Coordinates of C-alpha atoms in Angstrom, one line a residue:
Chain H
X56 CA 0.0 0.0 0.0
X57 CA 1.2 3.5 -0.8
X58 CA 2.8 5.4 2.1
X59 CA 3.0 9.1 2.7
X60 CA 4.7 11.2 5.3
X61 CA 2.8 14.0 6.8
X62 CA 3.7 16.7 9.3
X63 CA 2.6 16.0 12.9
X64 CA 0.3 19.0 12.7
X65 CA -1.5 17.5 9.7
X66 CA -3.0 15.0 12.2
X67 CA -6.1 16.3 14.0
X68 CA -7.6 13.4 16.0
X69 CA -8.7 10.8 13.5
X70 CA -8.4 13.2 10.5
X71 CA -5.2 13.6 8.5
X72 CA -4.7 16.2 5.7
X73 CA -2.0 15.5 3.1
X74 CA -0.5 18.5 1.4
X75 CA 2.4 19.4 -1.0
X76 CA 3.8 17.2 -3.8
X77 CA 2.0 14.1 -2.5
X78 CA -1.4 15.5 -3.4
X79 CA -0.4 15.3 -7.1
X80 CA 1.0 11.9 -6.6
X81 CA -2.2 10.6 -5.0
X82 CA -4.6 12.2 -7.5
X83 CA -2.6 12.2 -10.8
X84 CA 0.0 9.4 -10.5
X85 CA -1.8 6.8 -8.5
X86 CA -5.3 8.0 -9.6
X87 CA -6.7 7.4 -6.2
X88 CA -10.0 8.9 -4.9
X89 CA -12.5 8.7 -2.1
X90 CA -12.6 5.3 -0.5
X91 CA -9.0 4.2 -1.5
X92 CA -6.6 3.4 1.3
X93 CA -3.2 4.8 2.1
X94 CA -0.8 4.6 5.0
X95 CA 0.1 8.0 6.6
X96 CA 3.2 8.4 8.8
X97 CA 3.5 11.5 11.0
X98 CA 7.3 11.3 10.9
X99 CA 7.4 11.0 14.7
X100 CA 7.2 7.3 14.3
X101 CA 3.4 6.8 14.3
X102 CA 1.7 5.4 11.2
X103 CA -2.0 4.9 10.4
X104 CA -4.0 3.0 7.9
X105 CA -6.3 5.7 6.4
X106 CA -9.2 5.9 4.0
X107 CA -9.3 8.8 1.6
X108 CA -12.3 11.1 2.1
X109 CA -11.7 13.7 -0.6
X110 CA -9.0 14.5 -3.2
X111 CA -8.9 18.2 -4.1
X112 CA -6.2 20.2 -6.0
X113 CA -4.8 21.5 -2.8
X114 CA -5.0 18.6 -0.4
X115 CA -6.2 15.1 0.4
X116 CA -8.3 14.5 3.5
X117 CA -8.2 11.1 5.1
X118 CA -9.8 9.4 8.1
X119 CA -7.7 7.1 10.3
X120 CA -9.0 3.5 10.1
X121 CA -6.5 2.2 12.6
X122 CA -3.2 3.3 14.1
X123 CA -0.6 0.7 13.2
X124 CA 2.0 -1.0 15.4
X125 CA 5.0 -0.9 13.0
X126 CA 8.6 -1.3 14.1
X127 CA 10.8 -0.6 11.2
X128 CA 13.3 1.8 12.8
X129 CA 16.8 0.6 13.7
X130 CA 17.1 0.0 17.5
X131 CA 20.0 2.4 17.6
X132 CA 20.0 5.9 16.2
X133 CA 22.7 6.1 13.6
X134 CA 24.2 9.4 12.3
X135 CA 26.4 9.2 9.2
X136 CA 29.0 11.9 8.8
X137 CA 30.1 11.4 5.2
X138 CA 33.2 13.1 3.8
X139 CA 31.9 15.1 0.8
X140 CA 32.3 12.7 -2.2
X141 CA 32.5 13.3 -5.9
X142 CA 29.6 13.3 -8.4
X143 CA 26.3 11.9 -7.2
X144 CA 27.7 9.5 -4.6
X145 CA 26.1 11.4 -1.7
X146 CA 22.7 10.7 -3.3
X147 CA 23.5 7.0 -3.3
X148 CA 24.6 7.2 0.4
X149 CA 21.4 9.0 1.4
X150 CA 19.1 6.7 -0.6
X151 CA 20.6 3.4 0.4
X152 CA 21.5 4.7 3.9
X153 CA 17.8 5.6 4.4
X154 CA 16.7 2.1 3.3
X155 CA 19.2 0.6 5.7
X156 CA 17.9 2.7 8.6
X157 CA 20.1 5.7 9.2
X158 CA 18.6 8.5 11.3
X159 CA 20.7 11.5 10.1
X160 CA 23.2 12.4 7.4
X161 CA 25.8 15.2 7.7
X162 CA 28.1 15.9 4.7
X163 CA 31.6 16.6 6.0
X164 CA 34.1 19.1 4.5
X165 CA 37.1 16.8 4.8
X166 CA 40.6 17.8 3.9
X167 CA 40.6 15.6 0.9
X168 CA 37.1 16.4 -0.3
X169 CA 37.5 17.7 -3.9
X170 CA 33.9 18.9 -4.0
X171 CA 33.0 22.2 -2.4
X172 CA 29.5 23.3 -1.8
X173 CA 29.0 27.1 -2.1
X174 CA 26.3 28.7 -0.1
X175 CA 24.0 29.3 -3.1
X176 CA 24.1 25.6 -4.3
X177 CA 24.0 24.2 -0.8
X178 CA 20.3 24.7 -0.1
X179 CA 19.4 23.3 -3.5
X180 CA 21.5 20.2 -3.0
X181 CA 20.1 19.7 0.5
X182 CA 16.5 20.0 -0.8
X183 CA 17.3 17.3 -3.4
X184 CA 18.9 15.0 -0.8
X185 CA 15.9 15.5 1.6
X186 CA 13.5 14.6 -1.2
X187 CA 15.6 11.4 -1.8
X188 CA 15.5 10.6 1.9
X189 CA 11.7 11.1 2.0
X190 CA 11.1 8.9 -1.0
X191 CA 13.5 6.1 0.2
X192 CA 11.8 6.2 3.7
X193 CA 8.4 5.8 2.1
X194 CA 9.6 3.0 -0.1
X195 CA 11.3 1.1 2.6
X196 CA 8.3 1.4 5.0
X197 CA 10.1 3.5 7.6
X198 CA 8.1 5.5 10.0
X199 CA 10.6 8.4 10.2
X200 CA 12.4 10.4 7.6
X201 CA 16.1 10.8 8.2
X202 CA 17.4 14.3 8.5
X203 CA 19.9 15.7 6.0
X204 CA 21.9 18.6 7.4
X205 CA 24.3 21.2 6.0
X206 CA 28.0 20.3 5.7
X207 CA 30.2 20.4 8.8
X208 CA 33.8 21.2 9.4
X209 CA 36.0 18.8 11.3
X210 CA 35.7 21.0 14.4
X211 CA 31.9 20.9 14.1
X212 CA 32.0 17.1 13.9
X213 CA 34.2 17.0 17.0
X214 CA 31.9 19.4 18.8
X215 CA 29.0 17.0 18.3
X216 CA 30.8 14.3 20.3
X217 CA 29.0 14.8 23.6
X218 CA 25.6 14.1 21.9
X219 CA 26.6 10.5 21.0
X220 CA 27.1 7.4 23.0
X221 CA 29.3 5.7 20.5
X222 CA 31.6 7.7 18.2
X223 CA 33.3 5.7 15.4
X224 CA 35.6 6.5 12.4
X225 CA 35.7 4.1 9.5
X226 CA 39.4 3.8 8.8
X227 CA 40.8 1.7 5.9
X228 CA 44.4 1.7 7.3
X229 CA 43.0 -0.2 10.3
X230 CA 41.4 -2.7 7.8
X231 CA 44.7 -3.1 5.9
X232 CA 46.5 -3.8 9.2
X233 CA 44.0 -6.5 9.9
X234 CA 42.0 -4.7 12.7
X235 CA 38.8 -6.7 12.8
X236 CA 37.2 -6.5 16.2
X237 CA 36.7 -2.8 17.2
X238 CA 33.3 -2.5 15.4
X239 CA 32.0 -5.8 16.8
X240 CA 33.2 -5.0 20.3
X241 CA 31.7 -1.5 20.1
X242 CA 28.3 -2.8 18.9
X243 CA 28.3 -5.5 21.7
X244 CA 28.8 -2.8 24.2
X245 CA 26.1 -0.5 22.8
X246 CA 22.5 -0.6 24.0
X247 CA 19.2 -0.2 22.2
X248 CA 18.1 3.4 22.1
X249 CA 21.7 4.8 22.1
X250 CA 23.1 7.3 19.6
X251 CA 25.8 6.2 17.3
X252 CA 27.9 8.4 15.0
X253 CA 30.1 7.2 12.2
X254 CA 32.6 9.4 10.4
X255 CA 33.6 8.3 6.8
X256 CA 36.4 9.9 4.8
X257 CA 35.9 11.1 1.2
X258 CA 37.8 9.5 -1.8
X259 CA 41.4 9.3 -0.7
X260 CA 40.4 8.9 2.9
X261 CA 40.9 11.0 6.0
X262 CA 44.3 12.6 6.6
X263 CA 46.5 11.6 9.5
X264 CA 45.8 15.0 11.1
X265 CA 42.0 14.4 10.9
X266 CA 42.4 10.9 12.3
X267 CA 44.5 12.2 15.3
X268 CA 42.1 15.1 16.0
X269 CA 39.2 12.6 16.0
X270 CA 40.9 10.0 18.2
X271 CA 42.1 12.8 20.6
X272 CA 38.4 13.7 20.9
X273 CA 37.4 10.2 21.9
X274 CA 36.4 8.7 18.5
X275 CA 37.2 5.0 18.0
X276 CA 38.8 3.8 14.7
X277 CA 37.3 0.7 13.2
X278 CA 37.9 -1.3 10.1
X279 CA 34.9 -2.5 8.0
X280 CA 36.4 -5.8 6.9
X281 CA 39.6 -6.6 5.0
X282 CA 38.6 -5.2 1.6
X283 CA 39.0 -1.6 0.8
X284 CA 35.5 -0.1 0.3
X285 CA 34.8 3.0 -1.8
X286 CA 33.7 5.9 0.3
X287 CA 30.0 5.5 -0.7
X288 CA 30.0 1.8 0.3
X289 CA 31.3 2.3 3.8
X290 CA 28.0 3.7 5.3
X291 CA 26.0 0.9 3.7
X292 CA 28.3 -1.8 5.1
X293 CA 28.1 -0.2 8.5
X294 CA 24.3 0.2 8.6
X295 CA 23.8 -3.4 7.4
X296 CA 26.2 -4.6 10.1
X297 CA 24.3 -2.6 12.7
X298 CA 21.0 -4.1 11.5
X299 CA 22.4 -7.6 11.4
X300 CA 23.8 -7.1 15.0
X301 CA 20.7 -5.6 16.6
X302 CA 17.8 -6.9 14.4
X303 CA 18.7 -10.4 13.2
X304 CA 21.2 -11.9 15.7
X305 CA 19.6 -13.7 18.6
Chain O
X294 CA 49.9 0.8 -4.9
X295 CA 48.3 0.1 -8.3
X296 CA 47.0 -3.5 -8.6
X297 CA 46.5 -5.5 -11.8
X298 CA 45.0 -9.0 -12.4
X299 CA 46.8 -11.3 -14.7
X300 CA 46.0 -14.7 -16.1
X301 CA 47.7 -17.5 -14.2
X302 CA 49.7 -18.4 -17.4
X303 CA 51.1 -14.9 -17.4
X304 CA 53.2 -16.0 -14.5
X305 CA 56.5 -17.8 -15.4
X306 CA 58.5 -18.4 -12.2
X307 CA 59.5 -14.9 -11.0
X308 CA 58.5 -13.2 -14.2
X309 CA 55.0 -11.8 -14.9
X310 CA 53.8 -10.4 -18.2
X311 CA 50.8 -8.0 -18.2
X312 CA 48.8 -7.7 -21.4
X313 CA 45.5 -6.2 -22.6
X314 CA 44.0 -2.9 -21.5
X315 CA 46.2 -2.7 -18.4
X316 CA 49.3 -2.1 -20.6
X317 CA 47.8 1.3 -21.7
X318 CA 46.7 2.0 -18.1
X319 CA 50.3 1.4 -16.8
X320 CA 52.1 3.3 -19.6
X321 CA 49.7 6.1 -20.5
X322 CA 47.4 6.7 -17.6
X323 CA 49.8 6.0 -14.7
X324 CA 52.9 6.9 -16.7
X325 CA 54.9 4.2 -15.0
X326 CA 58.1 2.8 -16.4
X327 CA 61.0 0.5 -15.6
X328 CA 61.7 0.4 -11.8
X329 CA 58.2 1.4 -10.7
X330 CA 56.3 -1.1 -8.5
X331 CA 52.9 -2.7 -8.9
X332 CA 51.0 -5.5 -7.3
X333 CA 50.0 -8.4 -9.6
X334 CA 47.2 -10.8 -8.7
X335 CA 47.0 -14.1 -10.7
X336 CA 43.3 -14.4 -10.0
X337 CA 43.8 -17.7 -8.2
X338 CA 44.3 -15.8 -5.0
X339 CA 48.0 -15.3 -5.2
X340 CA 49.4 -11.7 -5.3
X341 CA 53.0 -10.4 -5.7
X342 CA 54.8 -7.1 -5.3
X343 CA 56.5 -6.6 -8.6
X344 CA 59.0 -4.3 -10.2
X345 CA 58.4 -3.2 -13.8
X346 CA 61.3 -4.2 -16.1
X347 CA 59.9 -2.9 -19.4
X348 CA 56.8 -1.1 -20.7
X349 CA 56.2 -1.8 -24.4
X350 CA 53.1 -1.1 -26.6
X351 CA 52.0 -4.8 -26.3
X352 CA 52.9 -5.7 -22.8
X353 CA 54.6 -4.9 -19.5
X354 CA 57.2 -7.3 -18.1
X355 CA 57.7 -7.4 -14.4
X356 CA 59.9 -9.3 -11.9
X357 CA 58.4 -10.6 -8.6
X358 CA 60.0 -8.8 -5.6
X359 CA 58.0 -10.9 -3.2
X360 CA 54.9 -13.1 -3.0
X361 CA 52.4 -11.5 -0.6
X362 CA 50.4 -13.0 2.1
X363 CA 47.1 -11.2 1.6
X364 CA 43.8 -12.4 2.9
X365 CA 41.0 -10.2 1.6
X366 CA 38.6 -12.9 0.3
X367 CA 35.4 -13.6 2.3
X368 CA 35.8 -16.8 4.4
X369 CA 32.7 -18.2 2.7
X370 CA 32.1 -18.3 -1.1
X371 CA 29.0 -16.3 -1.9
X372 CA 27.1 -16.5 -5.1
X373 CA 24.4 -13.8 -5.8
X374 CA 21.5 -14.8 -8.0
X375 CA 20.0 -11.4 -8.8
X376 CA 16.5 -11.2 -10.4
X377 CA 17.2 -9.1 -13.5
X378 CA 16.5 -5.5 -12.4
X379 CA 15.8 -2.3 -14.4
X380 CA 18.2 0.2 -15.8
X381 CA 21.8 0.1 -14.6
X382 CA 21.1 -1.5 -11.2
X383 CA 22.9 -4.7 -12.1
X384 CA 26.0 -2.7 -12.5
X385 CA 25.6 -1.3 -9.0
X386 CA 25.1 -4.8 -7.6
X387 CA 28.2 -6.2 -9.4
X388 CA 30.4 -3.2 -8.4
X389 CA 29.4 -2.9 -4.8
X390 CA 28.9 -6.7 -4.4
X391 CA 32.5 -7.2 -5.6
X392 CA 33.8 -4.6 -3.1
X393 CA 31.8 -6.5 -0.4
X394 CA 33.4 -9.9 -1.3
X395 CA 30.9 -11.9 -3.6
X396 CA 32.5 -14.7 -5.6
X397 CA 30.0 -15.0 -8.4
X398 CA 27.0 -13.2 -9.9
X399 CA 24.2 -14.8 -11.9
X400 CA 21.4 -12.6 -13.4
X401 CA 18.1 -14.5 -13.0
X402 CA 15.2 -14.3 -15.4
X403 CA 12.5 -13.9 -12.8
X404 CA 8.8 -13.9 -13.5
X405 CA 8.5 -10.2 -12.6
X406 CA 11.7 -9.1 -14.4
X407 CA 10.7 -6.4 -16.8
X408 CA 14.1 -6.4 -18.5
X409 CA 14.9 -9.1 -21.1
X410 CA 18.3 -9.8 -22.4
X411 CA 18.3 -10.9 -26.0
X412 CA 21.2 -13.1 -27.1
X413 CA 22.9 -10.4 -29.2
X414 CA 23.0 -7.9 -26.3
X415 CA 23.8 -10.5 -23.7
X416 CA 27.5 -10.9 -24.4
X417 CA 28.0 -7.2 -24.6
X418 CA 26.3 -6.7 -21.2
X419 CA 28.3 -9.5 -19.6
X420 CA 31.5 -8.1 -20.9
X421 CA 30.7 -4.7 -19.4
X422 CA 29.7 -6.3 -16.0
X423 CA 32.9 -8.4 -16.0
X424 CA 35.0 -5.3 -16.6
X425 CA 33.2 -3.6 -13.7
X426 CA 33.9 -6.7 -11.5
X427 CA 37.6 -6.6 -12.4
X428 CA 38.0 -2.9 -11.7
X429 CA 36.1 -3.2 -8.4
X430 CA 38.3 -6.2 -7.4
X431 CA 41.5 -4.3 -8.1
X432 CA 40.2 -1.2 -6.3
X433 CA 39.1 -3.1 -3.2
X434 CA 42.4 -5.1 -3.0
X435 CA 40.8 -8.5 -3.6
X436 CA 42.9 -11.4 -4.8
X437 CA 40.2 -12.9 -7.0
X438 CA 37.9 -11.5 -9.6
X439 CA 34.2 -12.6 -9.1
X440 CA 32.6 -14.4 -12.0
X441 CA 29.7 -12.9 -13.9
X442 CA 27.7 -15.5 -15.7
X443 CA 24.8 -15.5 -18.2
X444 CA 21.2 -15.2 -17.0
X445 CA 19.5 -18.3 -15.6
X446 CA 16.0 -19.5 -15.6
X447 CA 14.3 -20.6 -12.3
X448 CA 14.9 -24.2 -13.2
X449 CA 18.6 -23.6 -13.8
X450 CA 18.8 -21.8 -10.4
X451 CA 17.1 -24.9 -8.7
X452 CA 19.5 -27.2 -10.6
X453 CA 22.5 -25.5 -9.0
X454 CA 21.2 -26.4 -5.5
X455 CA 23.5 -29.5 -5.0
X456 CA 26.6 -27.3 -5.5
X457 CA 25.9 -25.2 -2.5
X458 CA 26.1 -25.8 1.3
X459 CA 23.6 -23.0 2.1
X460 CA 20.8 -22.0 -0.2
X461 CA 18.9 -18.8 0.8
X462 CA 16.2 -16.6 -0.7
X463 CA 15.8 -13.0 0.4
X464 CA 12.1 -12.6 0.9
X465 CA 10.5 -9.3 1.9
X466 CA 7.2 -10.9 3.0
X467 CA 9.3 -12.7 5.7
X468 CA 10.6 -9.3 6.7
X469 CA 7.1 -7.8 6.9
X470 CA 6.0 -10.7 9.1
X471 CA 8.9 -10.0 11.5
X472 CA 11.0 -13.0 10.6
X473 CA 14.3 -12.0 11.9
X474 CA 16.4 -15.0 12.8
X475 CA 16.7 -17.4 9.8
X476 CA 19.7 -15.5 8.3
X477 CA 21.6 -15.3 11.6
X478 CA 20.8 -19.0 12.4
X479 CA 22.0 -20.1 8.9
X480 CA 25.2 -18.1 9.2
X481 CA 25.9 -19.6 12.7
X482 CA 25.6 -23.1 11.2
X483 CA 27.8 -22.3 8.2
X484 CA 31.5 -23.0 8.2
X485 CA 34.4 -21.2 6.7
X486 CA 35.1 -22.5 3.1
X487 CA 31.5 -23.4 2.5
X488 CA 29.5 -22.3 -0.6
X489 CA 26.5 -20.0 0.0
X490 CA 23.9 -19.0 -2.6
X491 CA 21.4 -16.1 -2.2
X492 CA 18.5 -15.6 -4.6
X493 CA 17.0 -12.1 -4.8
X494 CA 13.9 -11.1 -6.6
X495 CA 13.6 -8.2 -9.1
X496 CA 11.5 -5.1 -8.5
X497 CA 8.1 -6.4 -7.5
X498 CA 9.7 -9.4 -5.8
X499 CA 9.5 -13.1 -6.4
X500 CA 6.1 -14.6 -7.2
X501 CA 4.4 -17.1 -4.9
X502 CA 5.1 -19.8 -7.4
X503 CA 8.8 -19.0 -7.6
X504 CA 8.9 -19.0 -3.8
X505 CA 7.2 -22.4 -3.5
X506 CA 9.4 -23.9 -6.2
X507 CA 12.5 -22.7 -4.4
X508 CA 11.4 -23.8 -0.9
X509 CA 10.4 -27.2 -2.3
X510 CA 13.9 -27.5 -3.7
X511 CA 15.4 -26.9 -0.2
X512 CA 16.0 -23.2 -0.3
X513 CA 15.5 -21.3 3.0
X514 CA 13.6 -18.0 3.1
X515 CA 15.1 -15.2 5.1
X516 CA 14.3 -11.6 5.9
X517 CA 17.0 -9.0 5.7
X518 CA 15.8 -6.7 8.5
X519 CA 12.4 -5.1 9.0
X520 CA 12.8 -2.4 6.3
X521 CA 11.8 -3.1 2.7
X522 CA 15.0 -3.0 0.7
X523 CA 15.1 -2.2 -3.0
X524 CA 16.2 -5.2 -5.1
X525 CA 19.7 -3.8 -5.7
X526 CA 20.3 -3.2 -2.0
X527 CA 19.5 -6.7 -0.8
X528 CA 22.8 -8.2 -2.0
X529 CA 24.8 -5.5 -0.4
X530 CA 23.0 -6.0 3.0
X531 CA 23.6 -9.7 2.8
X532 CA 27.3 -9.5 1.9
X533 CA 27.9 -6.9 4.6
X534 CA 26.1 -9.1 7.1
X535 CA 28.2 -12.2 6.0
X536 CA 31.4 -10.1 6.3
X537 CA 30.4 -8.8 9.8
X538 CA 29.5 -12.3 10.9
X539 CA 32.7 -14.1 9.6
X540 CA 35.3 -11.4 9.6
X541 CA 34.6 -9.0 12.4
X542 CA 32.7 -10.8 15.1
X543 CA 34.9 -12.6 17.6

């Protein structure tokens, strides 16, 4: 069944009003009308099976048939800090990372990031990434849309440290040297509900200075297996490992 | 250091001769010459640090400095049977799946596959996918290039069953119903060196008939977490989970 995210204030008791681009999607693309059913998620994690009352040009009004007990969010809250990569790789990270359960994405202006975002382009790029996150969240049956935030400097990444229970850095040199247990040990020590941050370098990796600044600030280096992953693959490996660890292993 | 795959018969004692497209890459792109070092992998899993003796138009001759003890292959041999997906998604599966350690890819002509490969296009497509696998294997420091084979019918997939120790089907209906332990249980029972096959449906998933034919033939259905993954994301989740299980968990 088709799923749509709505703002929490679109929900008034048992009535939900869908606005924005989704109105066109419901009316023109899906050709739905009064009596058809959709699932509405209020992006705080609540979702409801709804029946459409009326489709107008401006909005779609629905009545809640039942509130659903869905549990598709990762048991830990994962923030991906992705060194700004080339071309459209950040779109891949946000799309696949959303499917795999990430809660938040920050692009990171790393020393070796070739791509720079100027202020005028930045809002446009963020809008596009947020749209990708919303669509991927709907498609993957998530009940929350991940946040996509403006790019951070190294110092801003380090300043976020107190907000997280587990602070990790994906570091390929560790992988080359055969480091293979930091990630597993860290996940074993983490508890459900905790906040996890992973920093990933851009193409070419993090510099020695970035690594030492991060470890000085309490970040833990970890390898993601013995193969050298492209920058855009690291987040996907990590999120799948977190899911396997917390959702599938018994 | 730059890595190149060579045929096993390119290795004669301590001398290795690189031919094909890599000659141009070494001479023109990397501008390397006599005395520069490269790593040669003979695609049986052996790799050697080599010094270039001579770069000609036809070939590059190298002398082995030392045979290396690398261990970047997944401890289990994973074959991905991917329901033929739309557009360039198969390229993503092969590229990222190679980084993540798969040994072999078979496209699968599933009932809901919209894309059909005619015979004339098939060889061209396979050539392109094999090139992507080779480049991804070099980039990720693997010592073997995964195979990419011609598309299979359902019956041909089922006929491969005796060659594998563990036969799995990624099935989103299992995920929706909260099945969350089959994959973990299967990996716990698997041993290093064993052969694992995973069947993944195309967009729209496998049909009920395909599912029942596969389960009748001894395949095990497993969910890949509670979120609904796009077809091209399922292989990546699975391979990351296998890596985490066998390579990082202690």
